[in-house]
Structure formats: C-alpha cells, structure tokens
Short mmCIF file of C-alpha atoms and ligand atoms in Angstrom, two decimals:
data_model
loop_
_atom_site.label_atom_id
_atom_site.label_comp_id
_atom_site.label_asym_id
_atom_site.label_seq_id
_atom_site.Cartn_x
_atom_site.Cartn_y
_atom_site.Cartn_z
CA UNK A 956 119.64 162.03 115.06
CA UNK A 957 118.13 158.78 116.46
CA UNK A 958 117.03 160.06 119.88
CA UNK A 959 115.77 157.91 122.54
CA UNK A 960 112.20 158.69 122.88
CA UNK A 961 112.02 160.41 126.74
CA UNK A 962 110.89 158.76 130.02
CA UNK A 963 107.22 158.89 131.07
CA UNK A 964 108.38 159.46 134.39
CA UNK A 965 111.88 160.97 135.23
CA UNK A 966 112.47 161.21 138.82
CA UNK A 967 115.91 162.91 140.32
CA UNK A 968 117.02 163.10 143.84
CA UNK A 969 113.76 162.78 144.83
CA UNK A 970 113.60 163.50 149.22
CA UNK A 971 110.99 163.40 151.69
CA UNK A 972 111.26 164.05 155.30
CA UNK A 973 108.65 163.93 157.63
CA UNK A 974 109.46 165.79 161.27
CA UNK A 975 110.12 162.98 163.82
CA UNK A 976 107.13 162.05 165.88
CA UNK A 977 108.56 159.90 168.51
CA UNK A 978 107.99 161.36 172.20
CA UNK A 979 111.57 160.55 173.27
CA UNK A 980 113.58 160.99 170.12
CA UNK A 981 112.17 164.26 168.98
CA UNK A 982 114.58 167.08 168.59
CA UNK A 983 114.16 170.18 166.76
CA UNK A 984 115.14 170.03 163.37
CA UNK A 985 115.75 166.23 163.24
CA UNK A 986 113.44 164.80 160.25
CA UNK A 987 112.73 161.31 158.88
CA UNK A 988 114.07 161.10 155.67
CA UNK A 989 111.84 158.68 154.58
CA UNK A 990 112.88 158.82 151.18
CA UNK A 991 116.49 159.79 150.33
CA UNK A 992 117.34 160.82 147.38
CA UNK A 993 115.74 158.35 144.68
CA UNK A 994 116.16 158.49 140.90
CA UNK A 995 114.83 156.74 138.35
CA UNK A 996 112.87 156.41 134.89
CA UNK A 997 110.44 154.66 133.60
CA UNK A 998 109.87 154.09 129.78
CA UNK A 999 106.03 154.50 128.55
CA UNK A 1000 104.04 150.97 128.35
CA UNK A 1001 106.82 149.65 131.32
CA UNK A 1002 106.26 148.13 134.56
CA UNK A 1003 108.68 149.62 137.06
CA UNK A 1004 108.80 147.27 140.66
CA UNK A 1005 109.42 148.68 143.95
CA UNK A 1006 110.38 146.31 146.49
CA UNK A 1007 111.45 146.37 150.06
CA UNK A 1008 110.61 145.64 153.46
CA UNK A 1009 107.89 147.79 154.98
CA UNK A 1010 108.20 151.28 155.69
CA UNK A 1011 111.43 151.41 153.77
CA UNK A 1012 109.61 154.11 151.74
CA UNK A 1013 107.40 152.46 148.80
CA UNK A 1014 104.15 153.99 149.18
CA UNK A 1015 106.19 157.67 150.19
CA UNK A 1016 107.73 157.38 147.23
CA UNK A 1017 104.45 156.60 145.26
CA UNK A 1018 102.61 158.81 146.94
CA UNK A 1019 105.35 161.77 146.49
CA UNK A 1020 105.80 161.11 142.50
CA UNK A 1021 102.01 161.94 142.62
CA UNK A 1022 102.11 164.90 144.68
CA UNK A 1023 99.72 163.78 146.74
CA UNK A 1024 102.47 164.21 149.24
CA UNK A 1025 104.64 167.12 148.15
CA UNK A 1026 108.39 166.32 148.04
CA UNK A 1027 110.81 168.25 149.96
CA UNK A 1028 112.92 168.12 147.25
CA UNK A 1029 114.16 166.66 143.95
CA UNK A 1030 112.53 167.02 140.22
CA UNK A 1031 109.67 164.94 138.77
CA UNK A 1032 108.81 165.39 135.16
CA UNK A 1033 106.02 163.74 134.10
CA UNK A 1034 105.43 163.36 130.07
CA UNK A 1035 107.86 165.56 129.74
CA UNK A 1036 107.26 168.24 131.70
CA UNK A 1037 108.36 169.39 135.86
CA UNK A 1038 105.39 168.87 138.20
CA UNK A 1039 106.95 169.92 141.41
CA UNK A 1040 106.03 173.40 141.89
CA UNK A 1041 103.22 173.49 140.18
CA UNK A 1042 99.81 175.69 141.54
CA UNK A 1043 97.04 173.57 142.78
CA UNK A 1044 94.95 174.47 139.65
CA UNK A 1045 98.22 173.80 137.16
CA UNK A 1046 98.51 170.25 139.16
CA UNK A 1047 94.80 169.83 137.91
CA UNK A 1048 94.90 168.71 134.71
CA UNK A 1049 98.09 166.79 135.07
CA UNK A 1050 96.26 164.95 137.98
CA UNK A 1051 93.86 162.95 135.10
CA UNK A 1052 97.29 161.47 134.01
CA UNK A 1053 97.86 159.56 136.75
CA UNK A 1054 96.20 157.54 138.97
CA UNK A 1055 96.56 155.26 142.33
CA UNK A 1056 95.22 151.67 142.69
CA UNK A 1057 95.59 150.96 146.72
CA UNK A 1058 96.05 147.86 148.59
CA UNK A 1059 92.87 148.10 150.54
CA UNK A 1060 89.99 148.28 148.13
CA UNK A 1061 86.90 148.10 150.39
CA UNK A 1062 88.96 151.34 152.61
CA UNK A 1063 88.91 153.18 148.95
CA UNK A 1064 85.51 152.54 148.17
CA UNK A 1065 82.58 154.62 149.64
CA UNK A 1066 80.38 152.43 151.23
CA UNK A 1067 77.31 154.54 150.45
CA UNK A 1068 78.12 155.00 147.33
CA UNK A 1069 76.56 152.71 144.67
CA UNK A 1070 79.81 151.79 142.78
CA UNK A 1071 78.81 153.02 139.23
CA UNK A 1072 78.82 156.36 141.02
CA UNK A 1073 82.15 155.72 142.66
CA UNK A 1074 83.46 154.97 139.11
CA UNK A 1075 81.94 157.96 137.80
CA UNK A 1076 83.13 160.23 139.98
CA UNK A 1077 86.54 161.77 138.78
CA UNK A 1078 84.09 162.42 135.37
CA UNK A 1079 81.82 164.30 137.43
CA UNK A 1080 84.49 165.79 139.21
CA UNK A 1081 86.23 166.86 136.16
CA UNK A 1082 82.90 167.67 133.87
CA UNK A 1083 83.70 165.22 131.78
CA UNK A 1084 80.36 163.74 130.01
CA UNK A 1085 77.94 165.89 131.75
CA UNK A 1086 75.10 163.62 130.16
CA UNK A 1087 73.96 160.79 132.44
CA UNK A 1088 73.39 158.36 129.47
CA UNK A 1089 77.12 159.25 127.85
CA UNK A 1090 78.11 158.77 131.31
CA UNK A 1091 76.38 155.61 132.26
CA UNK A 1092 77.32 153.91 129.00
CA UNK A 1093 80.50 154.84 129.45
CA UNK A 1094 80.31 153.45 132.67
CA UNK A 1095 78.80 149.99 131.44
CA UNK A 1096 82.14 149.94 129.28
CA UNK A 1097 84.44 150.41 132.08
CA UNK A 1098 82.80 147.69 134.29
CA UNK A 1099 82.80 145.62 130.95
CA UNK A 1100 86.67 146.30 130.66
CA UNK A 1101 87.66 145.06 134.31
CA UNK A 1102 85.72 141.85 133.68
CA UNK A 1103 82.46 143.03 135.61
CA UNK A 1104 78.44 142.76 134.46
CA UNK A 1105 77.44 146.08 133.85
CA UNK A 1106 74.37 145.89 135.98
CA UNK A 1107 76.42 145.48 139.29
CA UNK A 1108 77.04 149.08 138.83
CA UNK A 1109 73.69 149.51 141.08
CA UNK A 1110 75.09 147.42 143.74
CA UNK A 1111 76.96 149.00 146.83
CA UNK A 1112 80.73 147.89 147.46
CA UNK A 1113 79.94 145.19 150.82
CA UNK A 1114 78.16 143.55 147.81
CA UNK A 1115 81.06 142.31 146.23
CA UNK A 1116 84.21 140.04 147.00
CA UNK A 1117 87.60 141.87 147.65
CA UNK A 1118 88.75 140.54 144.23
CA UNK A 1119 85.89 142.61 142.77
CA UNK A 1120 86.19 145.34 144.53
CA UNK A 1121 89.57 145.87 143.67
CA UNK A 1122 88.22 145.61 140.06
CA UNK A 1123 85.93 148.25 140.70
CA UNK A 1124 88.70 150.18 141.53
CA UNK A 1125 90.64 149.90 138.51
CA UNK A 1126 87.79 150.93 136.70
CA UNK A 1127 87.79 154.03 138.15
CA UNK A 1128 91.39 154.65 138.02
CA UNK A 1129 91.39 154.03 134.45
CA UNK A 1130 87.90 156.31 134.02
CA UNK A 1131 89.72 159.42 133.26
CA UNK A 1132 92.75 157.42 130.44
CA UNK A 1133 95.79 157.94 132.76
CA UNK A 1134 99.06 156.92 130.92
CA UNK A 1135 100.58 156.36 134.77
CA UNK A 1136 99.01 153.92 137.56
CA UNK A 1137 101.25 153.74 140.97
CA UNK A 1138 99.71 150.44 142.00
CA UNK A 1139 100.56 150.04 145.71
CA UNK A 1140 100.36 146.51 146.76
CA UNK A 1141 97.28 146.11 144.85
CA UNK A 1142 96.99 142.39 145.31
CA UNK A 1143 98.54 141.76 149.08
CA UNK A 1144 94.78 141.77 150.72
CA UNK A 1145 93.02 139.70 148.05
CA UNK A 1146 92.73 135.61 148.34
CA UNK A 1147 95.79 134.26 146.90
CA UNK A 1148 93.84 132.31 144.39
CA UNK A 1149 92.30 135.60 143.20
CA UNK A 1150 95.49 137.97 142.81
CA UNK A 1151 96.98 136.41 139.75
CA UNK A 1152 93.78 137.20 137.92
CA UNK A 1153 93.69 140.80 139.16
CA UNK A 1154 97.42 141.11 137.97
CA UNK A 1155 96.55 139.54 134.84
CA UNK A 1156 93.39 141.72 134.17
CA UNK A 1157 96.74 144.59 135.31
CA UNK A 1158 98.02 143.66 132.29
CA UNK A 1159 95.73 143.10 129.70
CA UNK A 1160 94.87 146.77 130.43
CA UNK A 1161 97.93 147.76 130.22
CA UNK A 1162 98.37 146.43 126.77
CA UNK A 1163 95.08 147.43 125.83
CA UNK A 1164 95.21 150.55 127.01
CA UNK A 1165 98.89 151.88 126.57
CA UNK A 1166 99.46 151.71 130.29
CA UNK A 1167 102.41 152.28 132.18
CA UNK A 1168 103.04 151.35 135.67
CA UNK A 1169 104.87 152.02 139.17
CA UNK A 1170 104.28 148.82 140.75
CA UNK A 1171 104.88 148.44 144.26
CA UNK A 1172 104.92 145.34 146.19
CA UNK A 1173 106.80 142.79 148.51
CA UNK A 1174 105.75 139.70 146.89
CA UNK A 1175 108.99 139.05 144.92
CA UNK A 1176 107.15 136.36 142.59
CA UNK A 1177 104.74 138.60 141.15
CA UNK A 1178 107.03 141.12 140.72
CA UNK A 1179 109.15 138.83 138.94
CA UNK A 1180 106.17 138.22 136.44
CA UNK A 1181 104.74 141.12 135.77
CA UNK A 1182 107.97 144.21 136.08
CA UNK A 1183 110.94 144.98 133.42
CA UNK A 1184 112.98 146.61 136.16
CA UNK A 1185 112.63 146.54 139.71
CA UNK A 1186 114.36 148.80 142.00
CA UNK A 1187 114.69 147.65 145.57
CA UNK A 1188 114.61 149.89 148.22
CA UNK A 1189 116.62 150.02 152.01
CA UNK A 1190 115.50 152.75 154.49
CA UNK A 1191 114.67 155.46 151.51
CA UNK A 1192 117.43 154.78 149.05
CA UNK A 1193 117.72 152.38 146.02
CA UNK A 1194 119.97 150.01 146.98
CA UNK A 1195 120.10 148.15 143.53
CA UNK A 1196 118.03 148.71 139.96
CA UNK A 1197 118.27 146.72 137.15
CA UNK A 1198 116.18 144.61 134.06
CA UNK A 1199 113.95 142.13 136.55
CA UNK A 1200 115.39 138.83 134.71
CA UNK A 1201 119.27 140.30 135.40
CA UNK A 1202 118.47 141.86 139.23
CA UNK A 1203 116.92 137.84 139.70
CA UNK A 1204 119.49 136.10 138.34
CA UNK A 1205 122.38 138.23 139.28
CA UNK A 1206 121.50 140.09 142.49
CA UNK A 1207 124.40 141.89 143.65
CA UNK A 1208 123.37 143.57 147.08
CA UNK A 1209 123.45 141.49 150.18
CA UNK A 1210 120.17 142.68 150.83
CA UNK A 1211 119.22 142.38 147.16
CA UNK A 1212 120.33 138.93 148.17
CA UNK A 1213 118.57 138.82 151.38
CA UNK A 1214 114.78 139.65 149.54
CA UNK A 1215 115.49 137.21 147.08
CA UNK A 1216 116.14 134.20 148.83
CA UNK A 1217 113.07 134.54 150.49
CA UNK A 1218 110.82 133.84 148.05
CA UNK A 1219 110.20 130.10 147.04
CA UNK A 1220 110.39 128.29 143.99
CA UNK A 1221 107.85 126.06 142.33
CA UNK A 1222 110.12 123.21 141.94
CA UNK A 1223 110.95 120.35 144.89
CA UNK A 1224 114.54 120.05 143.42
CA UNK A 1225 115.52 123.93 143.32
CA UNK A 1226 113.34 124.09 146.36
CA UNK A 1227 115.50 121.49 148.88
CA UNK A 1228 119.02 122.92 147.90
CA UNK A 1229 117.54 126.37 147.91
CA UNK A 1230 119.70 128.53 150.48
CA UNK A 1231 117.75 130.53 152.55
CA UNK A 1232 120.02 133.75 153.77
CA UNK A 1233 118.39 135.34 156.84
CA UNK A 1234 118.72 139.01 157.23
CA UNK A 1235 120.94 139.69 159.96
CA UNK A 1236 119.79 142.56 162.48
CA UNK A 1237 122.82 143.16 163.57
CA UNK A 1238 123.87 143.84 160.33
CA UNK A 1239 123.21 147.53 159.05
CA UNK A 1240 122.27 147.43 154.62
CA UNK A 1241 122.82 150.73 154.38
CA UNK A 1242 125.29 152.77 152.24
CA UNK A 1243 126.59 155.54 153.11
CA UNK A 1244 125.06 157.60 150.27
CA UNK A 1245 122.67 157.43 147.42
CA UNK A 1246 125.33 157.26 144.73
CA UNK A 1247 124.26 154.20 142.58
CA UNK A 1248 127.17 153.02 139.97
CA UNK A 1249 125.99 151.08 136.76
CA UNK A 1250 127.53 147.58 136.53
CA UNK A 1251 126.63 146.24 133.53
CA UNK A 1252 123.82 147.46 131.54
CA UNK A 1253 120.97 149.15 133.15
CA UNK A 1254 122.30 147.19 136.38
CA UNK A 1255 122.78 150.13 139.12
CA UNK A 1256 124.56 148.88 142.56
CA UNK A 1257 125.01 151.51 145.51
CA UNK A 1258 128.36 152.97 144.45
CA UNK A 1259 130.19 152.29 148.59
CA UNK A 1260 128.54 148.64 147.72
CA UNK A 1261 130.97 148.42 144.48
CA UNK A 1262 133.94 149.78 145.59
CA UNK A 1263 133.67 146.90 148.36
CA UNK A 1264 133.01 143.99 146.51
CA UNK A 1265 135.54 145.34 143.76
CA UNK A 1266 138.40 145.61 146.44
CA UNK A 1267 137.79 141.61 148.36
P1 ADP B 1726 106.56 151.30 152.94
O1 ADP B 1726 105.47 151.65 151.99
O2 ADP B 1726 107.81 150.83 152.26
O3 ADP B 1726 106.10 150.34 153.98
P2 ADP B 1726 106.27 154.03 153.85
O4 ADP B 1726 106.59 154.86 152.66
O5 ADP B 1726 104.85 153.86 154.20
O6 ADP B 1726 107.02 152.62 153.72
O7 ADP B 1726 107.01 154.67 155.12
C1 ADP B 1726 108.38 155.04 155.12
C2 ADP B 1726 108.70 155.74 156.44
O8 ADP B 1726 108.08 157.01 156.47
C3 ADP B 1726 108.23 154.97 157.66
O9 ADP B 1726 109.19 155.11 158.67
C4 ADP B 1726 106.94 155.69 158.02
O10 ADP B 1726 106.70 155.59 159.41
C5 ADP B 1726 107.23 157.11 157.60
N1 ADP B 1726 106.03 157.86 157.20
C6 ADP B 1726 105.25 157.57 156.13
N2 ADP B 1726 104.24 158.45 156.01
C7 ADP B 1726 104.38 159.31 157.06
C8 ADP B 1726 103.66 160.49 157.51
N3 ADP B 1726 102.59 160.93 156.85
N4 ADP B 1726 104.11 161.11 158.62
C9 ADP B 1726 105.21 160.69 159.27
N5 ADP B 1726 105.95 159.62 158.90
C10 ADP B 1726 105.55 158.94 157.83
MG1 MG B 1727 103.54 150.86 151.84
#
C-alpha cells in the first residue's frame, strides 16, 4: 500500500475557553470560546498561514497547539503521537520539537542577558553540550546561520536593531533542531524594509533545516509568499482553508473576501479597478457551526456558508 506519509501536526476539534472577565457581562459558567473547534494538518517541510483580524484566536491557537496554554479540549498529535494529556515531565522532551518565534523580539529577549547566553539557554536548560567550548562553537554556528557575526554574541540585546534581534531569536528557537516553529507575527514590529529579509532568512532555514511552520500573521502579502495553505480564522473557527494560490484566487467566504481585498497590489492597473469590499459591522461572518465542507480539492468552506451560496 502507497500510504500518505502522516501529518507533522494533526489538530481535531481543538477548543479553548477562557472564563469571561468583563465586570458587567460575567456570569457563572459563561466562557470565551476563544477558539472553537479548529482542525487541521500540516504536512512536514509546509508553511501553514493563519490569518484573521485580531483576537479572532491566532496566537490562542498557537499558543494551545504548544501547550503552553492547555486546551480545554480536542486532540493534538504531534509527529505522530497525542500530546494533550501528557505529564509535565512527558511534555519535556516533546517541548525541544517545537518552538515559538514572537512578534516582539526585544520583549523575548533578556535584557541582561548577553545574547549568546540567551541563545544558549534551552542547551543549558536541557544539558545539552555541557562543555562551554562545544557550546560556544555551537553557538558561533547558530549566529553564523541567522546571518549574524559570531562575536556579537558578547553584546546585550539594546545593542542591536529589531531586525537583529528578531534574528537572535530564531537562533535560539532553532538551538535545540525543532521540526515545528509557530511563528506569531514574527515580522509585524520590524521596519518594513527589513521583514522580507527576516522572512527570507524564515525560509532558507526552513529548507536548510527541514523546517516546518505555523505561520501566523495579518499581512495577507507575505502570507501569500511564503504559506502552501492558509486557513483564515472568524471569532475562533476556520471560516475557509485551502492551497494559498486557490484560497487567493478563488476566495469563497465573504469574509475570506473581505481580508483579501484589503491588501494592495503592486501594479497601477490592477491597483485603480481594484474593488475594495469594506467589512460591514452590521454584518455578523459567523456560521453557525464549525462544520467545514471541502469544495474542490483541499478547498474547505464553512459547511452553513455552502449550503447558502449553493441554494442563490
Ligand atoms: P489574535 O491572536 O487573533 O489577535 P488571541 O488568540 O490573542 O487573538 O485572542 C482571542 C480571544 O481570546 C480574544 O478575545 C482575547 O481577548 C481572548 N484571550 C486570549 N488570551 C486570553 C487569556 N489568557 N485570558 C482571557 N482571554 C484571553
Ligand atoms: Mg495574536
């Protein structure tokens, strides 16, 4: 039998509530689902996008696959194996697997840390290398890897630009040879003329290094450029998941639709007959359930969504 080699990462009805906060809306037993029942795969050496407007549930989501928030429910098997449930010191190893590059790089950093130290920590932490000369070459190779000298290592992070930083960063994240990285906005507080090269560094690493990524972001050009499938997200759910190139050029959702003609094009002609569809607040996105339908190949739709636009 030719059988499809399995997901990386196989999330199922993945939920996560959090207990309402608000003074005047709080009632016993009434939580936030801030993310509702989300599946999805993603194939090894892949970029998976995440788009949607803020705090429709991105990082949660990226943060629960991880388990640095636990779930409250759903399944989440990672190379193969569940990792919801798991005992602190069971979680431990599987931790090295994956990492988490934030949008904030200078808030990650350690400010009285020198950053060779910072990207030598998780080998500390895990006893990896115990010599200091293994561990400072090895060091040397990761700054040489994310396009840094070496010697900066001594430096402290106010040092260094926010483009570097984030570098610094990556090194660490790749210190420990994850096969995951949840990237969460990683470029959206660098200069604009310094993200592409952090994406592109993204993915030379990724090549080099067998990489796969959850890649979560609102800037719908880069995603465009650097994701095989995105999966856009409305108030927890995934409203709509296909191939990038088939989601751009055939969005079905009206808020698919919505996100997408936001985001210019680099060409005057395109550019003055582009429509620009604003989203409507009056109008309410949402489906009435998580069921997702698949329309054509590997192109999901909210399942209420298609029996709509089936029926007019
Ligand atoms: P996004 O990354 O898409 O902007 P988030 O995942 O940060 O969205 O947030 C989704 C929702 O969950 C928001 O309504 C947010 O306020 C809420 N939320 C996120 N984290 C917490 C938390 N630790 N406690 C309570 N509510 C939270
Ligand atoms: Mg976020």
């Amino acid at each position: 039998m030719n059988a499809e080699p399995a997901p990386l990462l196989s999330v199922r009805n993945l939920v996560k509530t959090f207990p309402l906060q608000h003074p005047f809306l709080w009632r016993p037993g009434v939580d936030l689902r801030a993310v509702d029942d989300v599946s999805f795969d993603i194939e090894r050496g892949h970029t998976m996008g995440l788009v949607g407007e803020s705090g429709s549930g991105k990082s949660t989501i990226g943060r629960a696959v991880t388990m640095l928030v636990p779930p409250t429910s759903g399944s989440i098997r990672f190379e193969g194996a569940e990792i919801t449930g798991l005992t602190t010191a069971k979680l431990r190893p599987v931790r090295r697997r994956f990492q988490m590059v934030f949008q904030d790089p200078y808030a990650s950093l350690n400010p009285r840390m020198r950053v060779g130290g910072f990207v030598a920590e998780p080998l500390v932490i895990h006893g990896l290398m115990p010599g200091p000369g293994e561990r400072e070459e090895y060091v040397a190779d990761l700054f040489r890897k994310v396009g840094l000298d070496p010697a900066f290592a001594k430096r402290y992070p106010h040092q260094f630009s926010g483009g570097q930083q984030q570098r610094i960063c990556i090194a660490r994240a790749i210190a420990l040879k994850p096969s995951l990285i949840i990237a969460d906005e990683p470029i959206s507080a660098l200069d604009v003329s310094i993200q592409a090269q952090v994406v592109n560094l993204l993915q030379d690493l990724q090549e080099e290094l067998d990489l796969t990524y959850l890649f979560i972001s609102h800037d719908l050009n880069m995603v465009r450029h650097i994701c095989h499938r995105v999966a856009v997200i409305y108030r927890g759910r995934i409203v709509e998941l296909a191939p990038t190139r088939e989601l751009y050029e055939n969005p079905l959702h009206p808020y698919t639709r919505v996100l997408l003609s936001a985001i210019s094009v680099p060409d005057p002609l395109v550019e003055r007959t582009r429509q620009h569809l604003l989203m409507d607040p009056t109008l309410d996105y949402g489906e009435p359930d998580s069921r997702l339908t698949e329309v054509s190949t590997g192109h999901w739709l909210a399942a209420a969504r298609c029996a709509v636009d089936h029926t007019n």
